[in-house]
Short mmCIF file of C-alpha atoms in Angstrom, two decimals:
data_model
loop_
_atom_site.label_atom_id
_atom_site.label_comp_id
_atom_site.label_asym_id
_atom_site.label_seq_id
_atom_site.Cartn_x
_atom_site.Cartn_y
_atom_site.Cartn_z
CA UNK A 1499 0.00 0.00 0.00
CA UNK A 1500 1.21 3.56 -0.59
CA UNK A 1501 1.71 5.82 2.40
CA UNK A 1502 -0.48 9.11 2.21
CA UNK A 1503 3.51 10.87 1.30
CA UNK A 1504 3.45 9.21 -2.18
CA UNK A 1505 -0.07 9.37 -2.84
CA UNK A 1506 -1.44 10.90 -6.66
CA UNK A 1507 -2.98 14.25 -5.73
CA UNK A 1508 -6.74 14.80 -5.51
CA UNK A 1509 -8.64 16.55 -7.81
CA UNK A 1510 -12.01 17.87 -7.73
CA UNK A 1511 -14.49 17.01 -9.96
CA UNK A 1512 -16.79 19.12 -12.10
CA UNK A 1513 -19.39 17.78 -14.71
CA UNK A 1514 -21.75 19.72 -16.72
CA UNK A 1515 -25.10 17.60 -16.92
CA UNK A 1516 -26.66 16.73 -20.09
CA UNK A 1517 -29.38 19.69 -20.04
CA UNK A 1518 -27.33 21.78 -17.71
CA UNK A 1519 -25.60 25.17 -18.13
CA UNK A 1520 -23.17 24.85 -15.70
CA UNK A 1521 -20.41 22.99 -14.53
CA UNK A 1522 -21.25 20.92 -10.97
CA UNK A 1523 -19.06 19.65 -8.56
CA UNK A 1524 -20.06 15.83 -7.87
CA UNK A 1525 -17.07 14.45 -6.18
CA UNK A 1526 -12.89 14.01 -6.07
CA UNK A 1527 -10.79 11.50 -7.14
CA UNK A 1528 -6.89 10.40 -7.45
CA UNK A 1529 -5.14 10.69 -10.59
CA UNK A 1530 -1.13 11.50 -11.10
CA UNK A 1531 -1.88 14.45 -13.56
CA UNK A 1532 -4.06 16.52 -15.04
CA UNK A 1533 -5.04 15.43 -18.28
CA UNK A 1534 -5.13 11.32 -16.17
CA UNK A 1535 -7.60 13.18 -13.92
CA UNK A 1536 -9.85 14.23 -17.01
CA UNK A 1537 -10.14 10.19 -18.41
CA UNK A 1538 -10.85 8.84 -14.79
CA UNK A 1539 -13.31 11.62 -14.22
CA UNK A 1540 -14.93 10.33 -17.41
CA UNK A 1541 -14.92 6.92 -16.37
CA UNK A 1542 -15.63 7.29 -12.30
CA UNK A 1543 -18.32 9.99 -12.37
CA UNK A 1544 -20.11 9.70 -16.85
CA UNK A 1545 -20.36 6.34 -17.28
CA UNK A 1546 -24.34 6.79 -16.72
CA UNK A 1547 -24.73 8.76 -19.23
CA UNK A 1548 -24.49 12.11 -16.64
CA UNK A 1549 -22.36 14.45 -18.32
CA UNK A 1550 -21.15 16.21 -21.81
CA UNK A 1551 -17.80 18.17 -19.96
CA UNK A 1552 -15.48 17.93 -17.23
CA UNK A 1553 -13.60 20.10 -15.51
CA UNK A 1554 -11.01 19.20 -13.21
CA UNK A 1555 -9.25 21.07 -10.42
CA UNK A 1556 -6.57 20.38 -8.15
CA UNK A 1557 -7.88 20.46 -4.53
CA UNK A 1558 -4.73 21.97 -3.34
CA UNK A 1559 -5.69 24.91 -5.57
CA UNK A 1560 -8.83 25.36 -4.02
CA UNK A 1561 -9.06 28.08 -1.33
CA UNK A 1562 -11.80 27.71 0.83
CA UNK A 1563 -13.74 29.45 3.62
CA UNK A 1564 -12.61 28.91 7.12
CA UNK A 1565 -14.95 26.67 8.51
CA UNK A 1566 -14.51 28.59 12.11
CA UNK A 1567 -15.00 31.95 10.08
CA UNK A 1568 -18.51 30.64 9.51
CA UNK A 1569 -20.71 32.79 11.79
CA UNK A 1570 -18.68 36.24 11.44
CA UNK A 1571 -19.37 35.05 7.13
CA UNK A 1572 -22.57 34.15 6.52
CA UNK A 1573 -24.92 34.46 9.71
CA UNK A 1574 -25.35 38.64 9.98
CA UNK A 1575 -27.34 37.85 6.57
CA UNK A 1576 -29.65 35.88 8.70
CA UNK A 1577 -31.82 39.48 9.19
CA UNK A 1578 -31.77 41.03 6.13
CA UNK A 1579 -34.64 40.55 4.28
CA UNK A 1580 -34.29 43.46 2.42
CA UNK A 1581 -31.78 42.15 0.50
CA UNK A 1582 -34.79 40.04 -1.28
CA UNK A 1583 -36.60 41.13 -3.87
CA UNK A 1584 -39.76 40.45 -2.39
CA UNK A 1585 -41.24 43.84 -1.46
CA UNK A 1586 -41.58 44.43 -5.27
CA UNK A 1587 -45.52 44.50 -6.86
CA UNK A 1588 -44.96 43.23 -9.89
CA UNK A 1589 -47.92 43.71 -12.56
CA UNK A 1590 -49.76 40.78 -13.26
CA UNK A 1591 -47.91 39.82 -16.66
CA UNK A 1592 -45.16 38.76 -14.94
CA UNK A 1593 -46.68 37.24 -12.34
CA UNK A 1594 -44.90 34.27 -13.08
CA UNK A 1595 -41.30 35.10 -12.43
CA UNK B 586 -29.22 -31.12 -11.52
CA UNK B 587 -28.93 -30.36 -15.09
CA UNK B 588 -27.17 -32.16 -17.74
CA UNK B 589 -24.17 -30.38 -18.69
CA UNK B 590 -24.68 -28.58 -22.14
CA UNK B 591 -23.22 -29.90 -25.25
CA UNK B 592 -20.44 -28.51 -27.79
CA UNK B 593 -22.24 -26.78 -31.03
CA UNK B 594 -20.62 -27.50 -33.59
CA UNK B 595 -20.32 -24.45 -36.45
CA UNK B 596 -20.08 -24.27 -40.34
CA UNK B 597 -17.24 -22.04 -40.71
CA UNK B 598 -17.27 -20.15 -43.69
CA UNK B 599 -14.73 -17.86 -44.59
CA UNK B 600 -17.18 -14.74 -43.78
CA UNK B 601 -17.95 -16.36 -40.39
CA UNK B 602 -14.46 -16.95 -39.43
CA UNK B 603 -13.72 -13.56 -40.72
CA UNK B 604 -16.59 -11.37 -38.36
CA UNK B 605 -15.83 -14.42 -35.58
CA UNK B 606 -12.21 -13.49 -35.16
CA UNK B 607 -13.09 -10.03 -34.25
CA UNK B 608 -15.77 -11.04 -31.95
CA UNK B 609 -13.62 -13.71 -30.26
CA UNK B 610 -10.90 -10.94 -29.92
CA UNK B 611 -13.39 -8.81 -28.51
CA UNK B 612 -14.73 -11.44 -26.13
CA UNK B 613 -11.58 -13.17 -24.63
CA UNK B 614 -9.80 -9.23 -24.36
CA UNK B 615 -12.87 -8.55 -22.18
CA UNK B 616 -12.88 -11.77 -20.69
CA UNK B 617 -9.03 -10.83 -19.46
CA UNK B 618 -9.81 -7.34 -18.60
CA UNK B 619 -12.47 -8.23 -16.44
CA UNK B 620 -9.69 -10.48 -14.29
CA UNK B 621 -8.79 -6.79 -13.07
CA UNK B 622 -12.38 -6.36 -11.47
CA UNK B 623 -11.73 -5.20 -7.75
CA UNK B 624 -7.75 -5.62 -8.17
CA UNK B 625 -6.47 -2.80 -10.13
CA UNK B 626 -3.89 -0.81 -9.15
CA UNK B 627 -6.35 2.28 -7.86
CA UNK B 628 -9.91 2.21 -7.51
CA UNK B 629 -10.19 4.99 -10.57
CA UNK B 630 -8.12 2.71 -12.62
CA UNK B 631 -10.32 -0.40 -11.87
CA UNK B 632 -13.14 1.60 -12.74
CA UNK B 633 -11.50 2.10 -16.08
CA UNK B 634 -10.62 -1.22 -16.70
CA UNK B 635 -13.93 -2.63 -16.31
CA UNK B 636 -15.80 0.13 -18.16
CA UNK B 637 -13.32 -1.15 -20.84
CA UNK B 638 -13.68 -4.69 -20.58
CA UNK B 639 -17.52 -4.03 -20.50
CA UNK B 640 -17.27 -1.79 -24.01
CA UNK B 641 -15.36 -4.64 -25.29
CA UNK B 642 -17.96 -7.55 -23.98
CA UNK B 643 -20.69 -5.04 -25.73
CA UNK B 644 -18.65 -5.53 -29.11
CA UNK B 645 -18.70 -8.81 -28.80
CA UNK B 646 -22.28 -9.40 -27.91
CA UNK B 647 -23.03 -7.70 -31.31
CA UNK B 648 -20.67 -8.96 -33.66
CA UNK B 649 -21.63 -13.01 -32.19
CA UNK B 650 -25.32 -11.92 -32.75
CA UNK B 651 -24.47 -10.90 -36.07
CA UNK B 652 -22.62 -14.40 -36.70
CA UNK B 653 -25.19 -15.80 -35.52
CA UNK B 654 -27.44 -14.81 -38.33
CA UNK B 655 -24.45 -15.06 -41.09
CA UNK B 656 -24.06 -19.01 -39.78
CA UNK B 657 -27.23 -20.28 -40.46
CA UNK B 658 -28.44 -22.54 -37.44
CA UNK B 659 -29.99 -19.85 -35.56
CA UNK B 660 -27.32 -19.58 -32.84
CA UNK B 661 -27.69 -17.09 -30.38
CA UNK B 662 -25.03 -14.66 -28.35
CA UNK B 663 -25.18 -16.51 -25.78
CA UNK B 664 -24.21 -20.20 -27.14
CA UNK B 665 -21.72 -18.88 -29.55
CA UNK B 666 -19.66 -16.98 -26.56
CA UNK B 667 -19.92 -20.11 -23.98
CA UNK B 668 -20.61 -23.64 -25.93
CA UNK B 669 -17.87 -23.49 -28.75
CA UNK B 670 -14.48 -25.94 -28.28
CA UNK B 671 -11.78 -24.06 -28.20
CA UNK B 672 -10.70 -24.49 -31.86
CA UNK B 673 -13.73 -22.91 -32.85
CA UNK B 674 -12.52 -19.69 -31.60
CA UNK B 675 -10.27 -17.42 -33.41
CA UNK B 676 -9.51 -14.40 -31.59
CA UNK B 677 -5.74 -12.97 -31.48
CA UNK B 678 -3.22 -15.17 -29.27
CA UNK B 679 -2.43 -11.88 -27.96
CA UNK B 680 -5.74 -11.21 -25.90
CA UNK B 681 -5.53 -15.18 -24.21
CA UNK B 682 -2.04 -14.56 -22.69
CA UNK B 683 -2.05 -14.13 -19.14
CA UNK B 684 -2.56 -10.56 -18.00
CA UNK B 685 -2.96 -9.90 -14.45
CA UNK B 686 -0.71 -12.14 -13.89
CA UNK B 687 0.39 -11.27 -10.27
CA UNK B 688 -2.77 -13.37 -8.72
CA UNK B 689 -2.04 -15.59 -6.36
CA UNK B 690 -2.01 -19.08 -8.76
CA UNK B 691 -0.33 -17.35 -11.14
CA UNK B 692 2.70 -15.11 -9.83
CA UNK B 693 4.77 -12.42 -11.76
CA UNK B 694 3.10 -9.89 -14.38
CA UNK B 695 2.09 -6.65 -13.64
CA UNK B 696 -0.03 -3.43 -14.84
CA UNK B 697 2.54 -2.74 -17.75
CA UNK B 698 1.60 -5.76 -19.44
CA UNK B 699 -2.10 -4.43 -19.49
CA UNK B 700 -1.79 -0.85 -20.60
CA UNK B 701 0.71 -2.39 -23.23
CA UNK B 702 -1.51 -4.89 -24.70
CA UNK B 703 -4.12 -2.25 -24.61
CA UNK B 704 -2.56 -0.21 -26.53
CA UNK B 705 -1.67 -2.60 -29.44
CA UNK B 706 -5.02 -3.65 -29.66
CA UNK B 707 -6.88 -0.86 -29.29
CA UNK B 708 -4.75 0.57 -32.15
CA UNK B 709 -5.58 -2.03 -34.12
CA UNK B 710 -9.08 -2.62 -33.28
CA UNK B 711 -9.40 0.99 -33.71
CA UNK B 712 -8.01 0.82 -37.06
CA UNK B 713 -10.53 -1.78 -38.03
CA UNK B 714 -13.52 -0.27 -36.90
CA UNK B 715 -12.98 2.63 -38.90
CA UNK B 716 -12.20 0.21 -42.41
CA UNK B 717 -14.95 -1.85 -41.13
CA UNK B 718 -17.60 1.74 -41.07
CA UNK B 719 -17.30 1.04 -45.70
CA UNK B 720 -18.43 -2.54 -45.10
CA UNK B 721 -20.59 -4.22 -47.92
CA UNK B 722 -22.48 -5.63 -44.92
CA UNK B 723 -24.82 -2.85 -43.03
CA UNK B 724 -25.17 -4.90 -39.88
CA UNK B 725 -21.33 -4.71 -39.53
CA UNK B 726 -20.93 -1.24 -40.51
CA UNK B 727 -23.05 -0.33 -38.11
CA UNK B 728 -21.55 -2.29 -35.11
CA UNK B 729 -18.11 -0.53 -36.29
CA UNK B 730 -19.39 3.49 -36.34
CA UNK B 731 -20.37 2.73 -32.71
CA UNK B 732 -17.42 0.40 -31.97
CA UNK B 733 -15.04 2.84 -33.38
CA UNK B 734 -15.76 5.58 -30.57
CA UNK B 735 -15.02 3.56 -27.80
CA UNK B 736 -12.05 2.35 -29.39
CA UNK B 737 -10.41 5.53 -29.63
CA UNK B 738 -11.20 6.63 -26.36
CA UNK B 739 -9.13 2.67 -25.48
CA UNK B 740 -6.30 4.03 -27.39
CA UNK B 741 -5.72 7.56 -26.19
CA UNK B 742 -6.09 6.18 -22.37
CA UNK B 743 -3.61 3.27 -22.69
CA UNK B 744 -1.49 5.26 -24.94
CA UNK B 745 -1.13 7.87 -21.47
CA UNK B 746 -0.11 4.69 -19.25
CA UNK B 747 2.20 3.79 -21.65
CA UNK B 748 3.82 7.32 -21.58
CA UNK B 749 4.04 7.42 -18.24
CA UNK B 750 5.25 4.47 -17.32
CA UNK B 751 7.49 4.74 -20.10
CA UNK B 752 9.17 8.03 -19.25
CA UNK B 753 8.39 7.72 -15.25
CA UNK B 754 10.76 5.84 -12.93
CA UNK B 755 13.77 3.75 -13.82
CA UNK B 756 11.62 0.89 -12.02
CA UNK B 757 8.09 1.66 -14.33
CA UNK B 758 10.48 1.85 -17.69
CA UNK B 759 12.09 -1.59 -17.32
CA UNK B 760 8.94 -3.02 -16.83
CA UNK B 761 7.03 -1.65 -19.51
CA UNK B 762 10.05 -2.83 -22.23
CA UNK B 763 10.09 -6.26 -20.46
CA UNK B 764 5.68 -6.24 -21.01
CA UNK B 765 6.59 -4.81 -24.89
CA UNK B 766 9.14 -7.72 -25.07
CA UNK B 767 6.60 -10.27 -23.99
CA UNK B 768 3.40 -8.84 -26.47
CA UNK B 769 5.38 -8.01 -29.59
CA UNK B 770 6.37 -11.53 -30.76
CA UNK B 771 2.20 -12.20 -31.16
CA UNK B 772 1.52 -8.35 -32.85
CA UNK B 773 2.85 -10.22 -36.66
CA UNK B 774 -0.61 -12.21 -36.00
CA UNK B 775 -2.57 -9.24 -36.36
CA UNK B 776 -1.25 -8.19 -40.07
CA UNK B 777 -0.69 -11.78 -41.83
CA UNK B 778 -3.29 -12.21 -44.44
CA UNK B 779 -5.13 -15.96 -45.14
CA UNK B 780 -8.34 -16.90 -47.07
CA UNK B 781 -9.99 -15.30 -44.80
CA UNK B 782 -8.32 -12.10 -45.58
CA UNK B 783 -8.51 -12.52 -49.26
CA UNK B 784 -12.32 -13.38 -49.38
CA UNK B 785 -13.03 -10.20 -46.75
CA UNK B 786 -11.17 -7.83 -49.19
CA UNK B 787 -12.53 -9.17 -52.27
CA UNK B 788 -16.62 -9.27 -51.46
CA UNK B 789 -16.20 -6.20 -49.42
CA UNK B 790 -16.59 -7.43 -45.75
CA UNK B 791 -13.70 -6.03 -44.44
CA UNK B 792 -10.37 -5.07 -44.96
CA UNK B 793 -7.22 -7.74 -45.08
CA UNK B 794 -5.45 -7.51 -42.21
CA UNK B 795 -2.09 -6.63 -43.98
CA UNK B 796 -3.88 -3.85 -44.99
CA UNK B 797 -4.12 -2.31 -41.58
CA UNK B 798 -0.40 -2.94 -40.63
CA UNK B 799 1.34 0.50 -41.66
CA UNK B 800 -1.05 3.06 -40.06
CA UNK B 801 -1.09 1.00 -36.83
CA UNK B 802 2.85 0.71 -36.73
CA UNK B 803 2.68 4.60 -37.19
CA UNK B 804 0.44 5.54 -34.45
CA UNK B 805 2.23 2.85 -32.02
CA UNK B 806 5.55 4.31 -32.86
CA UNK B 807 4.60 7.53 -31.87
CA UNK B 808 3.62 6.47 -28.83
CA UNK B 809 6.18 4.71 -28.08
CA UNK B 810 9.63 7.38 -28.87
CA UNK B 811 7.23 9.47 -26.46
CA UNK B 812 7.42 6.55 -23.88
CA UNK B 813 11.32 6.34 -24.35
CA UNK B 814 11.35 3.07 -26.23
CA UNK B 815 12.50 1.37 -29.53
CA UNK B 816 10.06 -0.50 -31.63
CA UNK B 817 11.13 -3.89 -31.63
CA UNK B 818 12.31 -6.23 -34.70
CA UNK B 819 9.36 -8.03 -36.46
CA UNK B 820 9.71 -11.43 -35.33
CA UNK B 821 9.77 -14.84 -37.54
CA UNK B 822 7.35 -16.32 -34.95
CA UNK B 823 3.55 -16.62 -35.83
CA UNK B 824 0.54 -17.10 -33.43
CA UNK B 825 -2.08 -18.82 -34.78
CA UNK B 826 -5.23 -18.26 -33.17
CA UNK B 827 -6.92 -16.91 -35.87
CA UNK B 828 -6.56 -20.31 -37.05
CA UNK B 829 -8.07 -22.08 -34.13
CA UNK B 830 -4.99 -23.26 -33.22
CA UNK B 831 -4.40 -21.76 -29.48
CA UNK B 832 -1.57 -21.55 -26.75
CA UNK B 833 -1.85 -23.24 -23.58
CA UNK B 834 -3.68 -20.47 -21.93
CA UNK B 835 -7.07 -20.77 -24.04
CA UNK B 836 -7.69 -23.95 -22.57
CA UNK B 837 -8.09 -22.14 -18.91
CA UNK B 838 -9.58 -19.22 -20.05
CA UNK B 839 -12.59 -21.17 -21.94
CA UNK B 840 -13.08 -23.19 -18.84
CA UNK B 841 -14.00 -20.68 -15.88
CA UNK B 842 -15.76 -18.63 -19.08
CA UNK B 843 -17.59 -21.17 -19.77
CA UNK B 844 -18.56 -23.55 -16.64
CA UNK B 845 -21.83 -21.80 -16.11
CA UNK B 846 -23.27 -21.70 -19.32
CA UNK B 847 -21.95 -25.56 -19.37
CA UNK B 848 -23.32 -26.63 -15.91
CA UNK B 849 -26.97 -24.34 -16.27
CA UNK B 850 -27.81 -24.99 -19.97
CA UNK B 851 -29.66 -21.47 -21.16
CA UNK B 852 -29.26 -20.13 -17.19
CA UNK B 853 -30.60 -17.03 -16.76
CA UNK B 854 -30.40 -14.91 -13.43
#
């Protein structure tokens, strides 16, 4: 077995479904390179017939959120319910939106 | 229990031995690839391997349905894949050798020996298909235009294991010229040119396999000065399972193939 030291890389997985604008990430996998990471994201996550692209990313080249940053981030949104566009009459013709 | 199912027997004409040696290649390649099934080297890879082996099982299915029509008695899929004797096959010698050979009856091989023989066939196959799409005979044309897409996706995938195992590690290198050593005495098998060949050519089935020799040993060669290695000498040796004559292996491979079909006549689960 390899040790985690000598491990391929991870990359993250993006697929654009069939009837789908955009690109969606469904999942990571192990692949030594690149353009490796594009053929086994073709066979590990399209082989149902889910996908017409793939984008691959390295996960190292991510930058995420801290996790711990989460409350001062996201939750003083919590009140602000002006920042919908819900106060809005709109005339009957587009009623639907 | 059942009785065990009978041999069929089948009138080999030269079109039928010409569409069976394709199918048989298909079927035994598949029947190899699918030894990898929950042992390759990383999960993604054994997903690839078996979505392979599966494409390849698909090709067959067809092409022995299509035989099946061409031979006359009615035979389906089903009993031409698993009630033949084993000269009534005539796949490539290549695809019966011993592939994952590192199980535990059967010590030594490794992964290089796989993306290798991938590579020559797919090549190949892939090279076929695409004569095959002009085919006098729809049915078959038709089996190659979608054949011929999953082939090239075969090619350009073991084609990248070959290059990097190639031009990786001292370690990955050595084995993948000792796996080329082993596979390129039976590659002369895939360009000699019989009967078989001659009829093919001549009513329009298919190409001669001579005829697909030079823009195989092109693409190959490419492949391989990227991978760091020499194409080797032609050889004087000639495999002849195109023939019906087999190695040792076919023997082995027939049996744990074929036990089910043999032991549940017509067994469906």
């Amino acid at each position: 077995m390899s040790t985690p030291g000598n491990e391929w890389p991870l990359w993250e997985i993006f697929v654009r479904p069939k009837a789908g604008l955009d690109h969606k990430h469904c999942g990571s996998l192990h692949a030594p390179d690149a353009k490796m990471a594009v053929q086994l994201a073709r066979e590990v996550y399209t082989r149902r017939q889910e996908g017409t692209s793939v984008w691959v990313v390295k996960s190292s080249d991510i930058t995420a959120s801290d996790p711990g940053d989460k409350g001062m981030l996201f939750d003083p949104m919590e009140d602000k319910v002006y920042r919908h566009p819900t106060f809005y009459e709109l005339p009957d013709s587009v009623n639907h939106m | 229990m059942n009785a065990v199912a009978a041999s069929i027997r089948l009138h080999v004409t030269l079109p039928v031995q010409y569409v069976l040696r394709i199918a048989d290649t298909c079927l035994i390649h598949a029947q190899r690839l699918a030894e990898w099934c929950g042992h390759g080297p990383v999960l993604e890879e054994d997903i690839a391997l078996t979505n392979m082996a599966l494409d390849l099982l698909g090709q067959a299915r067809a092409l022995l349905s299509h035989v099946g029509r061409l031979e006359g008695q009615g035979l389906d899929e089903d009993r031409l894949a698993f009630l033949r004797d084993e000269r009534q096959y005539f796949n490539l010698t290549l695809v019966e050798q011993p592939m994952r050979r590192s199980s535990a009856h059967a010590p030594g091989g490794d992964f290089a020996d796989t993306v290798l023989r991938n590579l020559l066939l797919a090549t190949w196959l892939k090279g076929l298909w695409t004569r095959l799409g002009a085919s006098a005979d729809a049915e078959l044309a038709a089996i190659a235009g979608k054949a011929v897409k999953e082939a090239r996706y075969h090619q350009q995938h073991a084609g990248d294991w070959v290059v990097r195992l190639g031009d990786g590690t001292a370690e990955s290198a050595a084995r993948l010229h000792a796996a080329l050593e082993r596979a390129w005495p039976y590659t002369r098998e895939m360009f000699s040119r019989d009967a078989v060949d001659i009829a093919a050519e001549a009513s329009g089935l298919g190409p001669a396999r001579d005829a697909l020799r030079d823009a195989w040993l092109t693409e190959v060669a490419v492949v391989l000065a990227e991978a760091r290695l020499a194409v080797p000498a032609e050889t004087a040796f000639l495999s002849t399972g195109t023939v019906g004559r087999h190695s040792e292996h076919m023997g082995f491979i027939l049996a744990e193939m074929q036990s089910l079909q043999r032991q549940y006549p017509g067994g469906r689960w």
